[in-house]
Coordinates of C-alpha atoms in Angstrom, one line a residue:
Chain A
M1 CA 252.3 -39.5 274.7
S2 CA 255.3 -41.3 273.3
K3 CA 255.1 -45.0 272.4
L4 CA 254.8 -47.3 275.4
T5 CA 257.9 -49.2 274.4
D6 CA 259.9 -45.9 274.5
L7 CA 259.3 -45.4 278.2
T8 CA 262.0 -46.5 280.7
L9 CA 261.2 -49.0 283.4
A10 CA 260.8 -46.1 285.8
G11 CA 258.5 -44.3 283.3
L12 CA 256.3 -47.4 282.9
R13 CA 256.1 -47.8 286.7
D14 CA 255.1 -44.2 287.2
G15 CA 252.6 -44.3 284.3
L16 CA 251.1 -47.6 285.4
G17 CA 250.7 -46.2 288.9
K18 CA 248.8 -43.2 287.6
K19 CA 246.7 -45.5 285.4
E20 CA 247.7 -43.6 282.3
F21 CA 247.8 -47.0 280.6
S22 CA 247.3 -50.6 281.6
A23 CA 249.9 -53.4 282.1
R24 CA 248.0 -55.4 279.4
E25 CA 248.5 -52.5 276.9
V26 CA 252.2 -52.3 277.8
T27 CA 252.7 -56.1 277.5
D28 CA 250.8 -56.2 274.2
A29 CA 253.0 -53.4 272.8
Y30 CA 256.1 -55.2 273.8
L31 CA 254.9 -58.6 272.5
E32 CA 254.1 -57.0 269.2
R33 CA 257.5 -55.4 269.0
A34 CA 259.4 -58.5 270.1
G35 CA 257.4 -60.6 267.6
Q36 CA 258.6 -58.2 264.8
A37 CA 262.3 -58.5 265.7
G38 CA 263.0 -61.9 264.4
P39 CA 266.2 -60.8 262.5
L40 CA 267.8 -59.9 265.9
N41 CA 267.3 -63.5 267.2
A42 CA 267.3 -62.1 270.7
F43 CA 264.4 -64.3 272.0
V44 CA 264.6 -68.0 271.9
R45 CA 261.0 -68.3 273.2
I46 CA 258.3 -65.7 273.6
T47 CA 255.8 -66.6 276.3
D48 CA 252.7 -64.7 275.2
D49 CA 250.3 -66.6 277.3
I50 CA 252.2 -66.2 280.5
A51 CA 252.9 -62.5 279.8
R52 CA 249.2 -61.7 279.2
K53 CA 248.1 -63.6 282.2
Q54 CA 250.7 -61.9 284.5
A55 CA 249.8 -58.5 283.0
E56 CA 246.1 -59.0 283.7
D57 CA 246.9 -60.0 287.3
S58 CA 249.0 -56.8 287.5
D59 CA 246.1 -54.7 286.3
A60 CA 243.8 -56.3 288.9
R61 CA 246.4 -55.5 291.6
I62 CA 246.8 -51.9 290.4
A63 CA 243.0 -51.5 290.4
R64 CA 242.9 -52.7 294.0
G65 CA 245.7 -50.3 295.0
D66 CA 247.9 -53.2 295.7
A67 CA 250.8 -52.7 293.3
R68 CA 254.2 -54.1 293.9
P69 CA 257.6 -52.5 293.0
L70 CA 257.7 -53.9 289.4
E71 CA 254.0 -54.3 288.9
G72 CA 253.2 -54.9 285.2
I73 CA 256.8 -54.3 284.0
P74 CA 257.6 -56.6 281.0
L75 CA 261.0 -58.2 281.2
G76 CA 263.1 -60.6 279.2
I77 CA 264.7 -63.5 281.1
K78 CA 268.1 -64.8 280.0
D79 CA 267.6 -68.5 279.2
L80 CA 270.2 -69.4 281.8
F81 CA 267.5 -68.8 284.5
C82 CA 265.3 -71.8 285.2
T83 CA 261.7 -70.9 284.7
K84 CA 259.1 -73.3 286.0
G85 CA 257.1 -74.9 283.2
V86 CA 259.0 -73.0 280.5
T87 CA 261.8 -74.7 278.5
T88 CA 265.2 -73.6 279.7
Q89 CA 268.1 -74.6 277.5
A90 CA 271.1 -72.3 278.3
G91 CA 271.7 -72.0 274.6
S92 CA 272.6 -75.7 274.4
H93 CA 271.5 -78.7 272.4
I94 CA 272.2 -81.0 275.4
L95 CA 269.3 -79.4 277.3
D96 CA 266.8 -80.1 274.5
G97 CA 263.3 -79.8 275.9
F98 CA 264.4 -79.4 279.5
T99 CA 261.4 -77.9 281.4
P100 CA 262.3 -77.0 284.9
T101 CA 260.0 -78.0 287.7
Y102 CA 261.2 -75.1 289.7
E103 CA 261.8 -71.3 289.4
S104 CA 265.2 -69.6 289.9
T105 CA 265.2 -67.4 293.0
V106 CA 266.1 -64.3 291.0
S107 CA 263.2 -64.7 288.5
Q108 CA 260.9 -65.6 291.4
N109 CA 262.0 -62.4 293.2
L110 CA 261.1 -60.4 290.0
F111 CA 257.7 -62.1 289.6
D112 CA 257.0 -61.7 293.3
D113 CA 257.6 -57.9 292.8
G114 CA 255.0 -57.9 289.9
A115 CA 257.2 -58.3 286.8
V116 CA 255.8 -59.8 283.6
M117 CA 257.8 -62.4 281.6
L118 CA 257.8 -61.7 277.9
G119 CA 260.0 -64.7 277.1
K120 CA 263.4 -66.3 277.3
L121 CA 266.5 -64.6 275.8
N122 CA 269.3 -66.1 273.7
L123 CA 272.8 -66.4 275.1
D124 CA 276.1 -68.0 274.4
E125 CA 275.9 -71.7 275.1
F126 CA 276.2 -72.2 278.9
A127 CA 277.1 -68.5 279.0
M128 CA 280.5 -69.3 277.5
G129 CA 281.4 -66.7 275.0
S130 CA 281.9 -63.0 274.3
S131 CA 280.0 -62.6 271.1
N132 CA 276.8 -64.7 271.4
E133 CA 278.0 -66.8 268.5
T134 CA 278.1 -70.1 270.4
S135 CA 274.4 -70.5 271.0
Y136 CA 272.8 -73.6 269.6
F137 CA 270.0 -71.2 268.4
G138 CA 272.3 -69.2 266.3
P139 CA 273.9 -65.8 267.0
V140 CA 272.1 -62.8 268.3
V141 CA 272.5 -59.7 266.1
N142 CA 273.4 -56.3 267.6
P143 CA 270.6 -53.8 266.7
W144 CA 273.4 -51.3 266.2
R145 CA 275.2 -51.0 262.8
R146 CA 278.3 -49.1 261.7
E147 CA 277.3 -46.0 259.9
G148 CA 276.6 -46.7 256.2
D149 CA 277.3 -50.4 256.6
E150 CA 274.9 -53.3 256.8
A151 CA 277.4 -55.8 258.3
K152 CA 275.9 -57.7 261.2
L153 CA 277.6 -57.0 264.5
T154 CA 277.6 -59.1 267.7
P155 CA 275.8 -57.8 270.7
G156 CA 278.6 -59.0 273.0
G157 CA 278.3 -62.1 275.1
S158 CA 277.1 -64.1 276.9
S159 CA 274.1 -61.9 277.8
G160 CA 273.8 -60.7 274.2
G161 CA 270.2 -61.7 273.9
S162 CA 269.5 -59.5 276.9
S163 CA 271.6 -56.6 275.7
A164 CA 270.1 -56.7 272.2
A165 CA 266.6 -56.9 273.5
V166 CA 267.0 -54.0 275.9
S167 CA 268.8 -51.9 273.3
A168 CA 266.1 -52.6 270.6
R169 CA 263.4 -51.9 273.2
L170 CA 262.0 -55.4 272.9
C171 CA 261.6 -55.5 276.7
A172 CA 261.8 -52.9 279.5
G173 CA 264.7 -54.6 281.1
A174 CA 266.3 -58.0 281.2
T175 CA 268.1 -60.4 283.5
A176 CA 271.6 -61.3 282.7
T177 CA 274.6 -63.1 284.3
D178 CA 278.3 -62.2 284.4
T179 CA 281.1 -64.7 284.9
G180 CA 283.9 -62.8 283.3
G181 CA 282.1 -59.7 282.0
S182 CA 279.0 -61.2 280.4
I183 CA 276.7 -58.4 281.7
R184 CA 279.0 -55.3 281.3
Q185 CA 280.6 -56.2 278.0
P186 CA 277.3 -56.7 276.1
A187 CA 275.9 -53.6 277.8
S188 CA 278.9 -51.6 276.6
V189 CA 278.6 -52.7 272.9
T190 CA 274.8 -52.1 272.7
G191 CA 274.6 -48.7 274.5
T192 CA 272.8 -50.1 277.6
V193 CA 273.5 -50.2 281.3
G194 CA 274.6 -53.4 282.9
I195 CA 275.6 -54.1 286.5
K196 CA 277.3 -57.1 288.0
P197 CA 276.7 -56.9 291.7
T198 CA 278.9 -58.2 294.4
Y199 CA 279.3 -62.0 294.4
G200 CA 276.7 -63.3 296.8
R201 CA 274.3 -60.3 296.4
C202 CA 272.0 -62.3 294.1
S203 CA 271.1 -65.9 294.6
R204 CA 272.5 -68.3 292.1
W205 CA 269.9 -70.9 292.9
G206 CA 268.2 -72.1 289.7
I207 CA 270.7 -70.4 287.4
V208 CA 272.4 -73.0 285.2
A209 CA 275.9 -73.0 286.7
F210 CA 279.0 -72.2 284.6
A211 CA 281.7 -71.2 287.1
S212 CA 280.3 -71.3 290.6
S213 CA 282.8 -69.0 292.3
L214 CA 282.4 -66.3 289.6
D215 CA 278.8 -66.4 288.2
Q216 CA 276.6 -63.6 289.4
A217 CA 273.2 -62.3 288.2
G218 CA 272.4 -58.7 287.4
P219 CA 270.2 -56.6 285.2
I220 CA 270.7 -55.0 281.8
T221 CA 268.5 -51.9 281.4
R222 CA 268.2 -48.7 279.4
D223 CA 269.5 -46.4 282.1
V224 CA 271.1 -46.3 285.6
R225 CA 267.8 -45.7 287.4
D226 CA 266.2 -48.7 285.9
A227 CA 269.3 -50.8 286.8
A228 CA 268.9 -49.6 290.4
I229 CA 265.2 -50.5 290.5
M230 CA 265.7 -53.9 288.9
L231 CA 268.7 -55.0 291.0
K232 CA 266.8 -54.2 294.2
S233 CA 264.1 -56.7 293.2
M234 CA 266.6 -59.3 292.1
A235 CA 268.9 -59.2 295.1
G236 CA 268.6 -60.6 298.5
H237 CA 269.6 -63.5 300.8
D238 CA 268.5 -67.0 299.8
A239 CA 268.8 -69.9 302.2
K240 CA 268.8 -72.2 299.1
D241 CA 272.2 -70.8 298.0
S242 CA 275.1 -71.3 300.5
T243 CA 277.1 -68.5 298.7
S244 CA 274.3 -66.0 299.1
I245 CA 275.1 -63.3 301.7
D246 CA 272.7 -62.3 304.3
C247 CA 272.9 -58.6 304.4
P248 CA 270.2 -55.9 303.8
V249 CA 269.5 -54.8 300.2
P250 CA 269.6 -51.0 300.2
D251 CA 267.2 -48.8 298.2
Y252 CA 269.6 -48.1 295.3
E253 CA 267.2 -45.7 293.6
A254 CA 267.2 -43.5 296.6
V255 CA 271.0 -42.8 296.5
L256 CA 271.2 -42.1 292.8
D257 CA 271.2 -38.3 293.0
Q258 CA 273.8 -38.1 295.8
G259 CA 276.5 -37.4 293.3
V260 CA 280.2 -38.1 293.5
K261 CA 281.3 -34.9 295.2
G262 CA 284.1 -35.8 297.6
L263 CA 284.5 -39.4 296.3
K264 CA 287.9 -40.6 295.4
I265 CA 288.0 -42.3 292.0
G266 CA 291.0 -44.4 291.0
V267 CA 292.3 -44.7 287.4
P268 CA 294.4 -47.8 287.0
K269 CA 297.3 -47.2 284.7
E270 CA 297.6 -50.8 283.7
Y271 CA 294.3 -50.7 281.9
R272 CA 296.0 -48.7 279.1
I273 CA 296.6 -51.7 277.0
D274 CA 298.5 -51.9 273.7
G275 CA 296.4 -51.6 270.6
M276 CA 293.4 -50.0 272.4
P277 CA 291.6 -47.8 270.0
V278 CA 292.3 -44.1 270.5
E279 CA 288.6 -43.4 270.8
I280 CA 288.4 -45.6 273.9
E281 CA 291.4 -43.9 275.4
A282 CA 289.7 -40.5 274.6
L283 CA 286.4 -41.5 276.1
W284 CA 288.1 -42.8 279.3
Q285 CA 289.8 -39.4 279.6
Q286 CA 286.5 -37.7 279.0
G287 CA 285.0 -39.8 281.8
I288 CA 287.8 -38.7 284.1
E289 CA 286.9 -35.0 283.3
W290 CA 283.2 -35.6 283.8
L291 CA 283.7 -37.1 287.3
K292 CA 286.2 -34.4 288.2
D293 CA 283.7 -31.7 287.1
A294 CA 281.1 -33.5 289.2
G295 CA 283.3 -33.0 292.3
A296 CA 285.2 -36.3 292.5
E297 CA 288.9 -36.5 293.3
I298 CA 290.7 -38.5 290.6
V299 CA 293.6 -40.6 291.8
D300 CA 296.1 -42.5 289.7
V301 CA 296.4 -46.0 291.0
S302 CA 298.5 -49.1 290.0
L303 CA 297.2 -52.7 289.7
P304 CA 300.3 -54.6 288.3
M305 CA 298.6 -58.0 288.7
T306 CA 296.0 -56.9 286.1
K307 CA 297.8 -58.7 283.3
Y308 CA 297.3 -62.1 285.0
A309 CA 293.6 -61.8 285.5
L310 CA 292.6 -63.3 282.1
P311 CA 294.9 -66.3 282.3
V312 CA 293.7 -67.0 285.8
Y313 CA 290.2 -66.8 284.6
Y314 CA 290.8 -69.2 281.8
I315 CA 292.0 -71.8 284.3
V316 CA 289.5 -71.2 287.1
A317 CA 286.4 -70.8 284.9
P318 CA 286.9 -73.9 282.8
A319 CA 287.9 -76.0 285.8
E320 CA 284.6 -75.1 287.5
A321 CA 282.8 -75.5 284.3
S322 CA 284.2 -79.0 283.7
S323 CA 282.9 -80.0 287.1
N324 CA 279.5 -78.3 286.8
L325 CA 278.9 -79.6 283.3
A326 CA 279.6 -83.2 284.3
R327 CA 275.9 -83.4 285.2
Y328 CA 275.0 -83.4 281.5
D329 CA 275.2 -87.1 280.8
G330 CA 272.1 -88.0 278.9
V331 CA 270.6 -89.7 282.0
K332 CA 268.8 -87.0 284.0
Y333 CA 267.5 -84.6 281.4
G334 CA 267.8 -83.4 277.9
L335 CA 269.5 -85.0 274.9
R336 CA 270.5 -88.7 275.0
V337 CA 272.4 -90.5 272.3
E338 CA 271.7 -94.2 272.8
D339 CA 274.4 -96.9 273.0
D340 CA 274.5 -100.3 274.7
N341 CA 277.6 -99.3 276.5
I342 CA 277.1 -96.7 279.2
H343 CA 280.4 -94.9 278.7
E344 CA 279.8 -94.7 275.0
M345 CA 276.3 -93.3 275.7
Y346 CA 277.9 -90.6 277.9
S347 CA 280.6 -89.7 275.4
K348 CA 278.4 -89.7 272.4
T349 CA 275.7 -87.6 274.2
R350 CA 278.2 -85.0 275.3
A351 CA 279.9 -84.9 271.9
A352 CA 276.6 -84.3 270.2
G353 CA 275.1 -82.0 272.9
F354 CA 278.0 -79.6 273.5
G355 CA 279.2 -77.0 271.0
A356 CA 282.8 -76.4 270.1
E357 CA 283.5 -73.7 272.6
V358 CA 281.9 -75.6 275.5
Q359 CA 283.9 -78.8 274.6
R360 CA 287.1 -76.7 274.4
R361 CA 286.5 -75.3 277.9
I362 CA 285.5 -78.6 279.4
L363 CA 288.7 -80.2 278.1
I364 CA 290.9 -77.3 279.4
G365 CA 289.1 -77.6 282.7
T366 CA 289.6 -81.4 282.8
Y367 CA 293.2 -81.0 281.9
V368 CA 294.1 -78.4 284.6
L369 CA 292.3 -80.5 287.2
S370 CA 293.9 -83.8 286.2
A371 CA 296.5 -85.5 288.4
G372 CA 300.0 -84.1 287.5
Y373 CA 298.7 -80.7 286.4
Y374 CA 296.4 -79.8 289.3
D375 CA 299.2 -78.0 291.3
A376 CA 300.9 -76.5 288.4
Y377 CA 297.8 -74.9 286.8
Y378 CA 294.8 -74.9 289.1
I379 CA 296.3 -74.3 292.5
R380 CA 298.7 -71.8 291.0
A381 CA 295.8 -70.0 289.4
Q382 CA 294.0 -69.9 292.8
K383 CA 297.1 -68.4 294.4
V384 CA 297.4 -65.7 291.7
R385 CA 293.7 -65.1 292.1
K386 CA 294.4 -64.4 295.8
K387 CA 297.2 -61.9 294.9
I388 CA 294.8 -60.2 292.4
F389 CA 292.1 -60.0 295.1
D390 CA 294.5 -58.6 297.7
E391 CA 295.9 -56.0 295.3
M392 CA 292.4 -54.9 294.3
M393 CA 291.2 -54.7 297.9
G394 CA 294.3 -52.7 298.8
V395 CA 293.7 -50.1 296.1
L396 CA 290.0 -49.9 297.0
N397 CA 291.0 -49.1 300.6
G398 CA 292.3 -45.8 299.3
V399 CA 289.6 -45.0 296.7
D400 CA 285.8 -45.4 296.5
L401 CA 285.6 -46.5 292.9
L402 CA 287.7 -47.4 289.9
L403 CA 287.0 -46.0 286.5
T404 CA 288.0 -48.0 283.4
P405 CA 286.8 -48.6 279.9
S406 CA 284.3 -51.5 279.7
T407 CA 285.6 -53.2 276.5
P408 CA 288.7 -52.9 274.5
S409 CA 286.7 -52.2 271.3
A410 CA 283.2 -51.3 270.0
A411 CA 281.0 -54.1 268.7
F412 CA 282.7 -56.3 266.1
G413 CA 281.3 -58.3 263.2
L414 CA 279.8 -61.7 263.4
G415 CA 282.5 -64.3 262.6
E416 CA 285.3 -61.7 262.9
K417 CA 287.0 -63.2 266.0
T418 CA 285.7 -66.8 266.1
A419 CA 288.8 -68.3 264.5
D420 CA 291.0 -67.4 267.4
P421 CA 289.8 -68.2 270.9
I422 CA 292.4 -66.1 272.7
S423 CA 291.5 -62.9 270.7
M424 CA 287.9 -63.6 271.7
Y425 CA 288.9 -64.1 275.3
L426 CA 290.6 -60.7 275.4
N427 CA 287.2 -58.9 275.1
D428 CA 286.8 -59.6 278.9
I429 CA 290.1 -58.0 279.8
F430 CA 288.7 -55.0 281.7
T431 CA 285.8 -56.8 283.3
V432 CA 287.2 -60.1 284.5
T433 CA 289.1 -58.8 287.6
A434 CA 285.8 -57.8 289.2
N435 CA 284.7 -61.4 288.9
L436 CA 287.9 -62.9 290.3
A437 CA 287.7 -60.5 293.3
G438 CA 283.9 -60.7 293.6
L439 CA 283.5 -56.9 293.3
P440 CA 280.5 -54.9 291.9
G441 CA 281.0 -53.4 288.4
I442 CA 278.8 -51.4 286.1
S443 CA 279.0 -50.4 282.5
V444 CA 277.4 -47.1 281.4
P445 CA 277.0 -45.9 277.8
A446 CA 279.3 -42.9 277.5
G447 CA 279.7 -42.1 273.8
L448 CA 279.9 -43.2 270.2
D449 CA 283.0 -44.1 268.2
A450 CA 283.8 -42.8 264.7
Q451 CA 281.5 -45.4 263.1
Q452 CA 278.6 -44.3 265.4
L453 CA 278.8 -47.4 267.6
P454 CA 278.3 -47.2 271.4
L455 CA 281.2 -47.4 273.9
G456 CA 280.8 -47.9 277.6
L457 CA 282.8 -46.9 280.7
Q458 CA 283.0 -49.1 283.7
L459 CA 283.0 -48.3 287.5
I460 CA 284.2 -50.9 290.0
G461 CA 283.4 -50.6 293.7
R462 CA 283.9 -52.2 297.0
P463 CA 282.1 -55.4 298.0
F464 CA 278.4 -54.8 298.8
D465 CA 278.9 -51.1 298.1
E466 CA 276.6 -51.0 295.0
E467 CA 275.2 -47.7 296.3
T468 CA 278.5 -45.9 295.5
V469 CA 278.7 -47.7 292.2
F470 CA 275.2 -46.4 291.3
R471 CA 276.1 -42.9 292.4
G472 CA 279.1 -42.8 290.2
A473 CA 277.2 -44.4 287.3
K474 CA 274.5 -41.8 287.5
A475 CA 277.0 -39.0 287.5
L476 CA 278.6 -40.5 284.4
E477 CA 275.3 -40.9 282.7
D478 CA 274.2 -37.4 283.5
A479 CA 277.4 -36.0 282.1
A480 CA 277.5 -38.2 279.0
G481 CA 273.9 -37.4 278.1
F482 CA 273.8 -40.5 275.8
T483 CA 270.6 -40.5 273.8
A484 CA 271.6 -42.3 270.6
R485 CA 269.5 -45.2 269.4
P486 CA 270.0 -47.9 266.8
G487 CA 268.1 -47.4 263.5
E488 CA 265.2 -49.9 263.4
W489 CA 266.4 -51.8 260.3
W490 CA 265.1 -55.2 261.7
S491 CA 261.3 -54.6 261.8
Chain B
M1 CA 302.9 -77.7 271.5
S2 CA 302.3 -77.9 275.2
I3 CA 299.8 -80.7 274.8
D4 CA 300.0 -83.7 272.5
R5 CA 297.5 -85.7 270.6
D6 CA 297.5 -88.6 273.1
T7 CA 297.0 -86.3 276.0
V8 CA 294.0 -84.6 274.3
L9 CA 292.5 -88.1 273.7
K10 CA 293.1 -89.0 277.3
V11 CA 291.5 -85.8 278.6
A12 CA 288.6 -86.2 276.3
N13 CA 288.1 -89.7 277.6
L14 CA 288.2 -88.4 281.2
A15 CA 285.7 -85.6 280.3
R16 CA 283.5 -88.2 278.6
I17 CA 283.5 -86.3 275.3
R18 CA 284.0 -88.5 272.2
L19 CA 286.2 -86.5 269.8
A20 CA 285.7 -87.4 266.1
D21 CA 289.0 -88.2 264.4
D22 CA 289.0 -85.0 262.4
R23 CA 288.5 -82.9 265.6
V24 CA 291.6 -84.3 267.4
E25 CA 294.2 -82.3 265.5
P26 CA 292.4 -78.9 265.6
M27 CA 291.6 -79.4 269.3
T28 CA 295.2 -80.2 270.1
K29 CA 296.3 -77.0 268.4
E30 CA 293.6 -74.9 270.1
L31 CA 294.3 -76.3 273.6
S32 CA 298.0 -75.9 273.0
S33 CA 297.7 -72.2 272.2
I34 CA 295.5 -71.6 275.2
L35 CA 297.8 -73.5 277.5
D36 CA 300.9 -71.7 276.1
W37 CA 299.1 -68.4 276.8
I38 CA 298.2 -69.5 280.3
E39 CA 301.9 -70.4 280.9
Q40 CA 302.6 -66.8 281.8
L41 CA 301.3 -67.5 285.3
Q42 CA 304.5 -69.4 285.9
E43 CA 306.3 -66.1 286.2
V44 CA 304.3 -65.0 289.2
D45 CA 305.8 -65.5 292.7
V46 CA 303.2 -67.4 294.7
D47 CA 305.4 -68.5 297.6
G48 CA 303.5 -68.5 300.8
V49 CA 300.2 -67.4 299.1
E50 CA 297.1 -69.2 300.1
A51 CA 295.0 -70.6 297.2
M52 CA 291.7 -68.8 297.0
A53 CA 288.6 -70.7 296.1
S54 CA 285.9 -68.1 296.8
T55 CA 285.6 -64.4 297.5
V56 CA 282.9 -65.0 300.1
E57 CA 284.3 -65.3 303.5
V58 CA 281.6 -67.1 305.3
S59 CA 281.5 -70.5 307.0
L60 CA 279.1 -72.9 305.3
P61 CA 275.7 -72.1 306.6
M62 CA 274.0 -75.1 308.2
R63 CA 270.3 -75.6 308.5
E64 CA 268.4 -77.5 311.2
D65 CA 268.4 -81.2 310.6
V66 CA 264.8 -81.5 309.7
L67 CA 263.1 -82.3 306.4
A68 CA 262.6 -79.0 304.5
E69 CA 259.3 -78.3 302.9
D70 CA 260.5 -76.2 300.1
Q71 CA 262.0 -77.3 296.8
T72 CA 265.2 -78.6 298.4
G73 CA 263.3 -80.8 300.8
G74 CA 263.0 -84.1 299.0
G75 CA 259.9 -86.2 298.6
R76 CA 259.3 -85.1 295.0
P77 CA 260.4 -88.1 292.9
E78 CA 258.1 -87.2 290.0
E79 CA 259.7 -83.8 289.6
V80 CA 263.2 -85.3 289.9
V81 CA 262.7 -87.6 287.0
A82 CA 260.3 -85.5 285.0
N83 CA 262.9 -84.5 282.4
A84 CA 264.7 -87.8 282.1
P85 CA 264.9 -89.4 278.7
K86 CA 264.1 -92.8 280.2
T87 CA 262.6 -93.7 283.6
E88 CA 260.9 -96.5 285.4
D89 CA 259.2 -96.4 288.8
H90 CA 261.0 -93.1 289.7
F91 CA 264.4 -94.5 288.7
F92 CA 266.6 -93.3 285.8
V93 CA 267.1 -96.0 283.3
V94 CA 270.6 -96.6 281.8
P95 CA 272.2 -99.3 279.8
K96 CA 273.5 -102.4 281.7
V97 CA 276.6 -101.5 283.8
V98 CA 277.4 -104.7 285.5
E99 CA 277.6 -108.0 283.6

């Protein structure tokens, strides 16, 4: 039998069900592997004791014939999800030592289905970043390297700890969140699968808020089937979140093999951007051929508002962030820099507690919401967002899915783009529209570039139609036959 | 420069973030370049378009007006202040605000 950590989530589930190995054995194998992966900096905290206890409970349940859908499956939890009794810091200094007295709904859903928590995963501070370089705990390193080159690459952001951990097989799957592309973009540059479901599909309760109208939780996994299994457990209505939608969660795994025959798949011409590497263009074309061969009808579509999606995002997201992050003031939790004057205490605490990128975004947000600029920037952005939404929905009236690249480039080096915020922001160019319109989107590993780095393709679907998204993703995955793995230089 | 030094200082004050003297100039440049880039939204015709705040078209759900028993239900002062840097009798302690 192959190593336990080589099995997919589905493989583990089936093997545990047949009692070929125990949950405790699987958990120990992962804990050992995660413990040896220090150079990747993917985990900010490994929760050995909790993991072993949960695994033993799972073994007892399996023995009783009482297994739940994710019984004994070891997962990593992005440190943006509040976990009861386990420090949760969102990659920030300002949340030093914050130990939630409650559990996020998504992580609770996973534990209720039997999942085991291996630990908390590193991320960009407050999920703000596209490279995982803004974390107070230092950057996560992509397990992938360019061929013949030892330069450290980023695992994408902000769920870079999640993507690196799944790619390096430090956990069977991981939770992630996506505000402008933070699930799909790291999945793309690490050769993993990441789905951002429809806004409202997963509860946001207990997830540290960045931009409330855009944030949505989803899984990062090794393959499409695992994503389907994990999303089913994460999703569902939650009365504690007023933006959570009360509609049934389908069995995504059951539809995977229905294929794309007869589906109409749109290819938006505006996603052919200047300076895009030819390999990405070629892979996109290859994806079109794969879906055509699988029986889909390919339709050229036009989304002229696409170019405005990123500027809209960089008004809306910071505006919401400036409001959400106002709660970090040194009074209720975390870091406090003392001063006899309360305003000084606030200002010093927030200056010391927030990193450069977070401060930059709070200031942008405060500016666009301030009197005199509110209408010119914020209200205008909300109006352009409506136009983007309407255009997207109009196109999706005529096609079942959209096919685009996931990222404008393969993984880039640590420090390569940090000097220029806008060039960093451009990483989200293909993903951000789905957030503005609330649509489900998935990234599937589809090939390698000339330097042997993974590249992903993205499918975007209609609201609450994750089933069709998964069908398309499985067809792409089957055609791509992506089996490459990073060399294990870190252990 | 779409934003000047004084505006950055004013915004930082509104946001309650103290900017060190040597951070003001770089921050002014960074914010200016981002705002210049955002400026392209001015070319979009938004006449008659309704501003969109959420993609979810539901009216705000209301619950029965009874004390909930779950974690949103109140009555847990110890948990509320459990992570606070300074507390006293279930209150958050801050420097004197009123003279």
